[in-house]
Tab-separated table of C-alpha atoms in Angstrom:
chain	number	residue	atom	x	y	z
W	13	UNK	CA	122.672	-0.373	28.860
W	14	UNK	CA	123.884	2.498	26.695
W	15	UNK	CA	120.733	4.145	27.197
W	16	UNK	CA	120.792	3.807	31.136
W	17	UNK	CA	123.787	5.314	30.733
W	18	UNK	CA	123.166	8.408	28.936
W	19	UNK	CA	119.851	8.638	30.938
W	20	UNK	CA	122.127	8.495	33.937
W	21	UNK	CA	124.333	11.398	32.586
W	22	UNK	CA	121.070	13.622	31.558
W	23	UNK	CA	120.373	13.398	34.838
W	24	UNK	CA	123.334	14.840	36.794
W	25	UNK	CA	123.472	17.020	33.740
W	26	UNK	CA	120.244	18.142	34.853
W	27	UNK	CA	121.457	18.347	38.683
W	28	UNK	CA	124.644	20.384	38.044
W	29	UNK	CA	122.171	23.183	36.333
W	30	UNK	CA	120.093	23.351	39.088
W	31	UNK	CA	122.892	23.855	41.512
W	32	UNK	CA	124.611	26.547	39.393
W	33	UNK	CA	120.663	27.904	39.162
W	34	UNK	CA	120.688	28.420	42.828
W	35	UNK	CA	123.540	30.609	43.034
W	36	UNK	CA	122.299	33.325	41.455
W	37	UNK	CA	118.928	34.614	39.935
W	38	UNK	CA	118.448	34.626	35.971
W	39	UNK	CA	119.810	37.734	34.514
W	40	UNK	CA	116.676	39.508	31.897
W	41	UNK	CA	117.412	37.808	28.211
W	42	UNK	CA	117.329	41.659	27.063
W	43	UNK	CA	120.660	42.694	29.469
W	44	UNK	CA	122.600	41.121	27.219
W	45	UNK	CA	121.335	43.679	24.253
W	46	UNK	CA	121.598	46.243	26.345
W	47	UNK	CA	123.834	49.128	24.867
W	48	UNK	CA	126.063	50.743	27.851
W	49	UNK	CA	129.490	51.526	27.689
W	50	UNK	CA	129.768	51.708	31.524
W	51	UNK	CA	128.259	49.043	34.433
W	52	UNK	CA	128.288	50.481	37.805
W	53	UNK	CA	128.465	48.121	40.852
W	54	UNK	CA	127.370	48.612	44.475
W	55	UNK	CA	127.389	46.105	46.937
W	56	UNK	CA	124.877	47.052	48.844
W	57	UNK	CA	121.147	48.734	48.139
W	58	UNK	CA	120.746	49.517	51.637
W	59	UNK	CA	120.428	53.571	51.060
W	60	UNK	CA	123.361	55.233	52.263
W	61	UNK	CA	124.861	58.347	51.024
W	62	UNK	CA	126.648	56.332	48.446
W	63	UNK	CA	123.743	54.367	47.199
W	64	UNK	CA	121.046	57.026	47.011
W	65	UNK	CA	123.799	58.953	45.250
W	66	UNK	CA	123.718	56.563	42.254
W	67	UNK	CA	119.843	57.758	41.773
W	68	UNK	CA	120.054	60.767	41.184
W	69	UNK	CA	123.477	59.461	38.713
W	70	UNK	CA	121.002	57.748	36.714
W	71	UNK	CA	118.203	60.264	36.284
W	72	UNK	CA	120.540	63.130	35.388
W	73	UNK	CA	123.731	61.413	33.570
W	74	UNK	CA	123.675	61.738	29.637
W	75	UNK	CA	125.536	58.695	29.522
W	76	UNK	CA	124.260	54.592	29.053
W	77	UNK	CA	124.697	53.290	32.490
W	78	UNK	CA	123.539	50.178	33.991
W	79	UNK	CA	123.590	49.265	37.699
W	80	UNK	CA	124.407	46.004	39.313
W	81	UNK	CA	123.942	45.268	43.146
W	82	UNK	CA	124.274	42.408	45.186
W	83	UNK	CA	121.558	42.513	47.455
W	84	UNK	CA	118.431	42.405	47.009
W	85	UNK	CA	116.709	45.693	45.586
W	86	UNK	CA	113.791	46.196	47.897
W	87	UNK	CA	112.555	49.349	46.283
W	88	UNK	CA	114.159	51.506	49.088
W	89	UNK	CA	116.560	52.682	45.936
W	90	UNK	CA	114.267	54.156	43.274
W	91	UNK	CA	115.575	54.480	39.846
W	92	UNK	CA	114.179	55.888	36.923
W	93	UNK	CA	112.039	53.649	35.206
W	94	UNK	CA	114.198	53.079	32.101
W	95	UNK	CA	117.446	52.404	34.070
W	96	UNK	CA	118.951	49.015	33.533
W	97	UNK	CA	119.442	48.039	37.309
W	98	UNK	CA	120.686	44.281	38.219
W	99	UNK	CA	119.793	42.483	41.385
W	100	UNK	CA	119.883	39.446	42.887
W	101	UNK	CA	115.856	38.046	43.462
W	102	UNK	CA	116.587	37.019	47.141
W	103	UNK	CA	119.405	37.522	49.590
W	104	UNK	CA	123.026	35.743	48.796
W	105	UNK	CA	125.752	34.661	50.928
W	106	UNK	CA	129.373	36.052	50.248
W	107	UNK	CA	130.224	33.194	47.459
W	108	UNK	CA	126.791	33.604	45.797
W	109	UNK	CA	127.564	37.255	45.669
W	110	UNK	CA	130.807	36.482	43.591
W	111	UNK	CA	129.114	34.341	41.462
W	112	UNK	CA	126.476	37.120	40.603
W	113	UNK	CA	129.262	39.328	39.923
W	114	UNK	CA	130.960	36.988	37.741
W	115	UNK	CA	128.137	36.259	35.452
W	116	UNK	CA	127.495	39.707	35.148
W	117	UNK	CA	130.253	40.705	34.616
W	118	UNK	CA	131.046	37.833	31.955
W	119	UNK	CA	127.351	38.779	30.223
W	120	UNK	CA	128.417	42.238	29.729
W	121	UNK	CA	130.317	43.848	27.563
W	122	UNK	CA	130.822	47.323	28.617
W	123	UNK	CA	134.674	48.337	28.456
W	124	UNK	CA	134.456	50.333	31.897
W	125	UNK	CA	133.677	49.313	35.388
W	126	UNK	CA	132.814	51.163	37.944
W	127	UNK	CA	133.215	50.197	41.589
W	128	UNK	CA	130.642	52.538	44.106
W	129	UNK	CA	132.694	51.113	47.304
W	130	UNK	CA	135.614	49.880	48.542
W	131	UNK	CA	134.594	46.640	49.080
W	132	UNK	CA	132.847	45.699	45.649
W	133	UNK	CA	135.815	47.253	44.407
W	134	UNK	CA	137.895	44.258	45.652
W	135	UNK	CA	135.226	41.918	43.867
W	136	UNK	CA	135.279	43.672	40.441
W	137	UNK	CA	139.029	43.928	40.432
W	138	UNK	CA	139.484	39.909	41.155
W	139	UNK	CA	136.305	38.617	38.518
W	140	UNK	CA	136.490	41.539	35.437
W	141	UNK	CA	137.802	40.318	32.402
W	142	UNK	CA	140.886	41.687	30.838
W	143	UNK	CA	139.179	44.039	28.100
W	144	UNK	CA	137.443	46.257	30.986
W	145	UNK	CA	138.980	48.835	32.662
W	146	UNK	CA	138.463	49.501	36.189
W	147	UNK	CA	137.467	52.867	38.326
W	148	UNK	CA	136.861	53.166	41.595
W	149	UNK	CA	134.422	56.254	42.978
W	150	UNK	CA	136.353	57.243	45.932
W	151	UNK	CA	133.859	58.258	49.152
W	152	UNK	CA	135.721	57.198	51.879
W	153	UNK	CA	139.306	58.040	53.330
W	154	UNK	CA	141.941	55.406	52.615
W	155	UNK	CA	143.957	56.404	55.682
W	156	UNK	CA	144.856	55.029	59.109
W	157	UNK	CA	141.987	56.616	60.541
W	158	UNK	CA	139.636	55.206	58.402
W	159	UNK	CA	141.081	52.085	57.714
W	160	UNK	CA	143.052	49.276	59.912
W	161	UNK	CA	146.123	48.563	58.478
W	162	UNK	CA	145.025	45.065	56.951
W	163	UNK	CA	142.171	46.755	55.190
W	164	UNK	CA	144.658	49.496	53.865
W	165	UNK	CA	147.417	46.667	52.439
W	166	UNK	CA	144.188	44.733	50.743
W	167	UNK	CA	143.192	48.164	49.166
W	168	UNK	CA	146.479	49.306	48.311
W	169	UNK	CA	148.368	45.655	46.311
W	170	UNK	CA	144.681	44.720	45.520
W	171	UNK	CA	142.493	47.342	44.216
W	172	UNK	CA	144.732	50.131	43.388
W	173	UNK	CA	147.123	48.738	41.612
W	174	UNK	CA	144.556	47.200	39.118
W	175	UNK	CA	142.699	50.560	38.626
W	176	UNK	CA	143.216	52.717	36.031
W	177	UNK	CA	141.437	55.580	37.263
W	178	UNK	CA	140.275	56.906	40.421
W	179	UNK	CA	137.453	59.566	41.234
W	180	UNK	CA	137.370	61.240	44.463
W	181	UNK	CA	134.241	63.029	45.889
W	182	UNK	CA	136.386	65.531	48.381
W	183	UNK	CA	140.199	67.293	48.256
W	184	UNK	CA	140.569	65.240	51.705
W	185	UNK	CA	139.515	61.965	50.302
W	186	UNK	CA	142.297	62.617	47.483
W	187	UNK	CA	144.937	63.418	49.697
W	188	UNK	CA	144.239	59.938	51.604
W	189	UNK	CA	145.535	57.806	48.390
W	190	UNK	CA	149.109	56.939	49.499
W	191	UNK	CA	151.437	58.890	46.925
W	192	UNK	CA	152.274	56.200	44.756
W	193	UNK	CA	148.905	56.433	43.246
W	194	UNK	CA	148.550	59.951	43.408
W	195	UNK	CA	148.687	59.720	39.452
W	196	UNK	CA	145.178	57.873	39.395
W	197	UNK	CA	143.485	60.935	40.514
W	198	UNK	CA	140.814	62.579	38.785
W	199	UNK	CA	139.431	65.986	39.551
W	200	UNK	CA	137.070	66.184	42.287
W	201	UNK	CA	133.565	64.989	41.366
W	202	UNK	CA	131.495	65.915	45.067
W	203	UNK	CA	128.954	63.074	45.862
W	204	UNK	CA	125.462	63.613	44.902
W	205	UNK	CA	123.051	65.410	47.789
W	206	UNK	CA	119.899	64.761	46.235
W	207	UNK	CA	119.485	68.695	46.125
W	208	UNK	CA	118.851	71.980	43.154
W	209	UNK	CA	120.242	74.331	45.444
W	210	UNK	CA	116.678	76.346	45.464
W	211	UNK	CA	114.761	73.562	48.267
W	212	UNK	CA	114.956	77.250	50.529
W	213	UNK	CA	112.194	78.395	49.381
W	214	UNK	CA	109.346	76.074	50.977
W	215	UNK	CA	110.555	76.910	54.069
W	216	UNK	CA	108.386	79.458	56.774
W	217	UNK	CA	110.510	82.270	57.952
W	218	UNK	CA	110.638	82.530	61.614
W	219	UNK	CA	110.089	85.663	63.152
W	220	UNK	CA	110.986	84.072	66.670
W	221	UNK	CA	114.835	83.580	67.696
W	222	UNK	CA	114.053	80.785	70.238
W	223	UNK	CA	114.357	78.336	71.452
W	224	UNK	CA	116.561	77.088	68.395
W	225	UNK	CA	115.757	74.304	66.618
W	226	UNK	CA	119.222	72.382	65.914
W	227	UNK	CA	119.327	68.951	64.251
W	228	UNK	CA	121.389	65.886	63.750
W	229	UNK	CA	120.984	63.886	60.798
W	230	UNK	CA	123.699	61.417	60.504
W	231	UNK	CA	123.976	57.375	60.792
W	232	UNK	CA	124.268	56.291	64.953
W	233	UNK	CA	127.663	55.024	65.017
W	234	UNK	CA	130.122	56.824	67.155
W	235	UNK	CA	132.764	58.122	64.652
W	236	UNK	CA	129.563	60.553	63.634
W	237	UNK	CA	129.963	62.402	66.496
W	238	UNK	CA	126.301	62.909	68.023
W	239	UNK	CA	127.710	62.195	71.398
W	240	UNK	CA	129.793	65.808	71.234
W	241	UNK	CA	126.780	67.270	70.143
W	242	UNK	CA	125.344	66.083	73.732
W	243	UNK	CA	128.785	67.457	75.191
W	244	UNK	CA	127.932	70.830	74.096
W	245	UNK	CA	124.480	71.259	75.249
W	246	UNK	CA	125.962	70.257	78.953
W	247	UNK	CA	128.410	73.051	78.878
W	248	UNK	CA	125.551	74.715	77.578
W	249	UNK	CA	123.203	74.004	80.666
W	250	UNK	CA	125.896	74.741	83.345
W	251	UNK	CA	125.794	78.347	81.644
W	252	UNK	CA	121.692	78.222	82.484
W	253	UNK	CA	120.666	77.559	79.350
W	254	UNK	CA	117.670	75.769	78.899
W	255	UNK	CA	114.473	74.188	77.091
W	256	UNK	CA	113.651	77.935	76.057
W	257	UNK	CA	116.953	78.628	74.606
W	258	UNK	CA	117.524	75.408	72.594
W	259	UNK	CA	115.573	71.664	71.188
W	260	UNK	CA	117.033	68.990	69.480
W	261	UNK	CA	115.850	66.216	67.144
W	262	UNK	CA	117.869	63.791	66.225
W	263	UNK	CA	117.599	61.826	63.378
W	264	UNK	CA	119.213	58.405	62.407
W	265	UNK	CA	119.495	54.896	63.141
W	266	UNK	CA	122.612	52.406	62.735
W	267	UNK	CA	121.760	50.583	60.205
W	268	UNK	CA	124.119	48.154	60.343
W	269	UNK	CA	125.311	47.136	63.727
W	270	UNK	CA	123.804	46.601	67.387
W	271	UNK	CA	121.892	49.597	68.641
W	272	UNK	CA	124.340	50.163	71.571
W	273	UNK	CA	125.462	53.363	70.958
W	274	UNK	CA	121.417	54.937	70.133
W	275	UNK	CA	121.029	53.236	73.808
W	276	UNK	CA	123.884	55.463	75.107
W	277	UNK	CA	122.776	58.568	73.240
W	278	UNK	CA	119.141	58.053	74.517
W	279	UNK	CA	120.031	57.700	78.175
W	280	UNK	CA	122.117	60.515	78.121
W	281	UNK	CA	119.629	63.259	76.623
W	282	UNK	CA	117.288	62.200	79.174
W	283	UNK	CA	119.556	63.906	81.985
W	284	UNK	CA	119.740	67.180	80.092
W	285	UNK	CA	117.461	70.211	80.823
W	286	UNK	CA	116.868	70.383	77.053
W	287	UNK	CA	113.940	68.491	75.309
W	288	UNK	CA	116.095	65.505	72.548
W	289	UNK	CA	113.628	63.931	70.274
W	290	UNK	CA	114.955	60.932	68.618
W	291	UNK	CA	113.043	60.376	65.290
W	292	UNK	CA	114.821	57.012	64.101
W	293	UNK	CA	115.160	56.644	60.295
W	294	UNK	CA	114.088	59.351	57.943
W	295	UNK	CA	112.783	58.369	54.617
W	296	UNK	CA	112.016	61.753	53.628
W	297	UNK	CA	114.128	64.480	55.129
W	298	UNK	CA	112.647	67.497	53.468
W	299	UNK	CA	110.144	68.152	56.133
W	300	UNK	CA	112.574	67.633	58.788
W	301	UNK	CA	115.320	70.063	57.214
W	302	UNK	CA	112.644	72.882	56.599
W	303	UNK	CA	111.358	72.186	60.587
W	304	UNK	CA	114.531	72.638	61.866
W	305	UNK	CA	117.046	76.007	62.170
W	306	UNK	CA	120.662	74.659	62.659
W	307	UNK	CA	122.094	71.742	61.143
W	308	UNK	CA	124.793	70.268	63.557
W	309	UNK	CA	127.261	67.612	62.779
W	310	UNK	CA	130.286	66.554	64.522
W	311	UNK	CA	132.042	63.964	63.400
W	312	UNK	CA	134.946	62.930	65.192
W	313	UNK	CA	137.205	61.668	62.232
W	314	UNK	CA	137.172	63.406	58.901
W	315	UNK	CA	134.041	63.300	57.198
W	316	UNK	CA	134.859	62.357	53.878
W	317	UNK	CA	132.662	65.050	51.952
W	318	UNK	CA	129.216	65.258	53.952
W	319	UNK	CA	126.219	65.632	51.700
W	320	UNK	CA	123.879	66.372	54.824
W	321	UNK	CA	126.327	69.632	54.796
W	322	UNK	CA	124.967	70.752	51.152
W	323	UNK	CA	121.541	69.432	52.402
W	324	UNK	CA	121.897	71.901	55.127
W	325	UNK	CA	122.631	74.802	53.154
W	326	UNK	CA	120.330	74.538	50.470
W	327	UNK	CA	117.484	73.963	52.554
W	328	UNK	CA	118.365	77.297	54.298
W	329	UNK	CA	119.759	75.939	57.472
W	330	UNK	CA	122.586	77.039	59.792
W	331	UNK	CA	125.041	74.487	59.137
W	332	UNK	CA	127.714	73.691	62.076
W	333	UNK	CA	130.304	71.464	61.272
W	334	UNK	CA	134.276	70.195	62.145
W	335	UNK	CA	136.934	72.118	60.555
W	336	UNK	CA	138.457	69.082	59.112
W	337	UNK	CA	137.803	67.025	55.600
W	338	UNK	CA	134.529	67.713	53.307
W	339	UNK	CA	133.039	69.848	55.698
W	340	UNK	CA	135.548	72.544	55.644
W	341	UNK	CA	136.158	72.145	51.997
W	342	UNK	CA	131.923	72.995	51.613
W	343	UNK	CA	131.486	75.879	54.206
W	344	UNK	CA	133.905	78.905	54.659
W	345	UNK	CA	133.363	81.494	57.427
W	346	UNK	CA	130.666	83.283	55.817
W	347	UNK	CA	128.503	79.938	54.679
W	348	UNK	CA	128.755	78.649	58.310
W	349	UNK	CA	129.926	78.137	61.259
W	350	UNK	CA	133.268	75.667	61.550
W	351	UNK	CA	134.306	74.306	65.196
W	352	UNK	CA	137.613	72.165	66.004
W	353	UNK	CA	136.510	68.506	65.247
W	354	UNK	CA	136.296	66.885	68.591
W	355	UNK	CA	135.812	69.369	70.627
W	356	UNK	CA	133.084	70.079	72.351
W	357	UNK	CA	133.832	73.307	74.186
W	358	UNK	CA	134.327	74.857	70.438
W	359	UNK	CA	130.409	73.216	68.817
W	360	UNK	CA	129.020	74.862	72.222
W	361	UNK	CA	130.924	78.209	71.705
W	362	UNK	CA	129.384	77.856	67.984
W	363	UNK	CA	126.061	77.229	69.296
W	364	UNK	CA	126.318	80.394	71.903
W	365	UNK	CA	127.554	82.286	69.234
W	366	UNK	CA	124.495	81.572	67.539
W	367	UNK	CA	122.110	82.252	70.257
W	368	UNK	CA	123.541	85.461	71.401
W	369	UNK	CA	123.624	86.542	67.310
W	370	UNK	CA	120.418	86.442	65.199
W	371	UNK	CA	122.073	88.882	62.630
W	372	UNK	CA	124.707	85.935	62.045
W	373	UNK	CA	121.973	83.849	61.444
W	374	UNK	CA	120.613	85.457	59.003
W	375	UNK	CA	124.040	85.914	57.323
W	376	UNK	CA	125.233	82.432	57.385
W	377	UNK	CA	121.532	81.036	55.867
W	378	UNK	CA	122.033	83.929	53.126
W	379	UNK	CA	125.318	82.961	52.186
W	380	UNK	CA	125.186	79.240	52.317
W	381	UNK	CA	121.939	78.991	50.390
W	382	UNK	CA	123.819	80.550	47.485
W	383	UNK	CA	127.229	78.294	48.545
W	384	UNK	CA	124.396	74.837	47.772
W	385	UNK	CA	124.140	76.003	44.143
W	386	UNK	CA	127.469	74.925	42.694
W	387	UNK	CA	127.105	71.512	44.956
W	388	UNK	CA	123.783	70.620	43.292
W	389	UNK	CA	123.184	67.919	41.655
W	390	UNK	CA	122.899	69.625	38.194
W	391	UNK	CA	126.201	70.770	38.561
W	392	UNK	CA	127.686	67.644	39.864
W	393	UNK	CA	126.518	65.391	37.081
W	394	UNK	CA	128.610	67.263	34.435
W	395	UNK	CA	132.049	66.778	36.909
W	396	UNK	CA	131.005	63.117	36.426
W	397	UNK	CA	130.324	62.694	32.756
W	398	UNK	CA	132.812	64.369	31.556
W	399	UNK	CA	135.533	62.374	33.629
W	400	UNK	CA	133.719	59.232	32.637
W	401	UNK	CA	133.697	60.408	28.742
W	402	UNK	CA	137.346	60.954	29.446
W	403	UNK	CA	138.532	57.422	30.709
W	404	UNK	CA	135.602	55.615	27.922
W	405	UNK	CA	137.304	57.703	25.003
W	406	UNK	CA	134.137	56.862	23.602
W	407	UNK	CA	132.133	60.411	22.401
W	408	UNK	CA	128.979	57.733	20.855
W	409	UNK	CA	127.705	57.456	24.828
W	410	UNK	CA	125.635	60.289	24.908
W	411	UNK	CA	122.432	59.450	25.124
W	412	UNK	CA	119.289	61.848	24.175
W	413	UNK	CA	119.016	65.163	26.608
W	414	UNK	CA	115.812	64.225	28.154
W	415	UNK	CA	115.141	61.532	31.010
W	416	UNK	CA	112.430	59.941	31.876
W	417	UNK	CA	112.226	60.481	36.029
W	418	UNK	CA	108.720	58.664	36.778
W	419	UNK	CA	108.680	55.240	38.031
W	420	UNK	CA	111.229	52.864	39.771
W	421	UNK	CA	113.150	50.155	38.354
């Protein structure tokens, strides 16, 4: 009887593992040996601004870093090969997610945490244990234009008030964080572009002025703006301007979301005298930035920083952009061309302006390509390891100068 018993107990023993074995992959026996003084968690590997940012984090950063994300990593975010990246094996719901989190978080022991978005900042805050500091990297606006006021009272009680630091990537996204946390602040550390500030120099001089080549290189949601751009051009045709004066690709998809608003965009171009090629996703946007002659973006709402701005430049593009948020904190009036955000009479007197002026062409590319160097990414790695040196304390977290860049994680 006694041993039906204990059989009986080995065996829901044996069930309880398995359930607590499908919540969440096995973490690598070596993670736990790993020595990192900081973990930095995403939740999302879908490659956004913020995600491809943490990349180029890890193969320039002197500092021990591991990564945690969780989704799925289908290779779409390549790390260096000796990065420490952790990843659920197969998609999660939202409570298998926490529980990832958790026993991450619990099988780690680094004394700083460091939340990539707002919403795995929520996460870390609720599951980290007392001995870890929290910091949250700062890339969107915490304001009512960005945020709904539930979203803004979660952030606020929730995530703020349990952070010790927090590191914002423009002047605009600093001034968003309501005044009572104003003391969080670190200095500025701009978001990574992916860029040295010399990517100019593969590109073929044109000796033609038209028709100019403008592009769009944004997500397809509406708050990015590509529907002014399409504003502007019809002001433009009224004025008889045509297929020999001006093309335009545009490049992007939603990513997340219905397609709707692509649908929109699409049927509209079709009606203008101008030839709009729509080129979906772009994995690798080099070729596209040295194809093109004028980088146009329009949000409608302040763009928190805009690393397709510094992309712009240092590629050796015209870049148009709002005078409002990152945007005009990256481009002054001799790097490039500023319009009033929303408006669409003011992007197609920037565009005319352009036409009509090849010496300010020439000017703006001149000036911006040397305005990309102090946004590169060698420049913006130091901003970041020294303010995460500063919050660590810890001096011992330097690792050796060289990286090795080959190979994904």
């Amino acid at each position: 009887m006694l041993l039906q018993k204990n059989a009986s107990w080995s065996l829901i023993k044996l069930k309880i593992h398995r359930i607590r074995s499908s919540f969440s992959r096995r973490l690598p026996e070596t993670v736990d040996a790993v020595d990192a003084s900081l973990l930095i968690v995403d939740h999302t590997t879908l490659p956004g601004g913020a995600e491809l940012a943490l990349t180029h984090f890890a193969g320039l950063s002197k500092l021990n870093a591991t990564f945690a994300f969780l989704q799925k990593n289908d290779g779409r975010l390549a790390f260096p090969r000796r990065t420490v990246v952790l990843a659920p094996d197969r998609s999660l719901g939202a409570i298998q997610q926490l529980h990832f989190l958790r026993t991450v978080l619990r099988r780690h022991k680094q004394s700083l945490i460091v939340s990539n978005t707002l919403r795995v900042g929520i996460y870390v805050v609720l599951l980290k244990g007392r001995h870890q500091e929290h910091v949250l990297l700062l890339h969107d606006g915490i304001d009512g234009q960005s945020l709904s006021p539930l979203k803004r009272a979660i952030i606020n009680w929730l995530v703020l008030s349990r952070t010790k630091a927090i590191v914002p990537n423009s002047r605009w996204t600093a001034s968003t964080v309501p005044e009572k946390f104003q003391g969080l602040l670190t200095t500025v550390a701009h978001s990574f572009s992916g860029t040295t500030g010399n990517e100019h120099r593969g590109r073929v001089e044109r000796t033609d002025a038209r028709p100019l080549r403008l592009l769009s290189l944004s997500r397809l949601v509406k708050w990015k703006g590509v529907h002014l751009v399409l504003d502007a051009l019809e002001i433009l045709a009224k004025e008889n301007f045509g297929e020999r004066d001006l093309i335009l690709t545009i490049a992007g998809s939603a990513i997340l979301g219905p397609d709707k608003y692509a649908a929109e965009l699409k049927s509209r171009a079709k009606l203008l005298p101008f030839s709009v090629e729509f080129v979906g996703q772009v994995a690798q946007i080099a070729p596209l930035l040295l194809s093109n002659d004028v980088l146009v973006h329009a949000s409608v709402r302040p763009e928190p920083f805009g690393q397709v701005i510094v992309q712009g430049l240092s590629y050796g593009l015209v870049v148009v952009a709002p005078d409002s948020g990152g945007p005009a904190e990256i481009l002054n009036e001799e790097s490039g061309l500023l319009f009033t955000r929303g408006s669409s009479i003011s992007l197609a007197n920037a565009l005319r302006h352009l036409l009509e002026s090849p010496e300010l062409r020439k000017s703006l590319v001149e000036n911006g390509q040397v305005a990309a160097i102090s946004y590169s990414d060698s420049e913006i790695v130091k901003k970041f390891d020294t303010i995460f040196r500063s919050v660590l304390g810890f001096p011992e977290v330097l690792q050796e100068e060289s990286k090795i860049s080959d190979g994904v994680a």
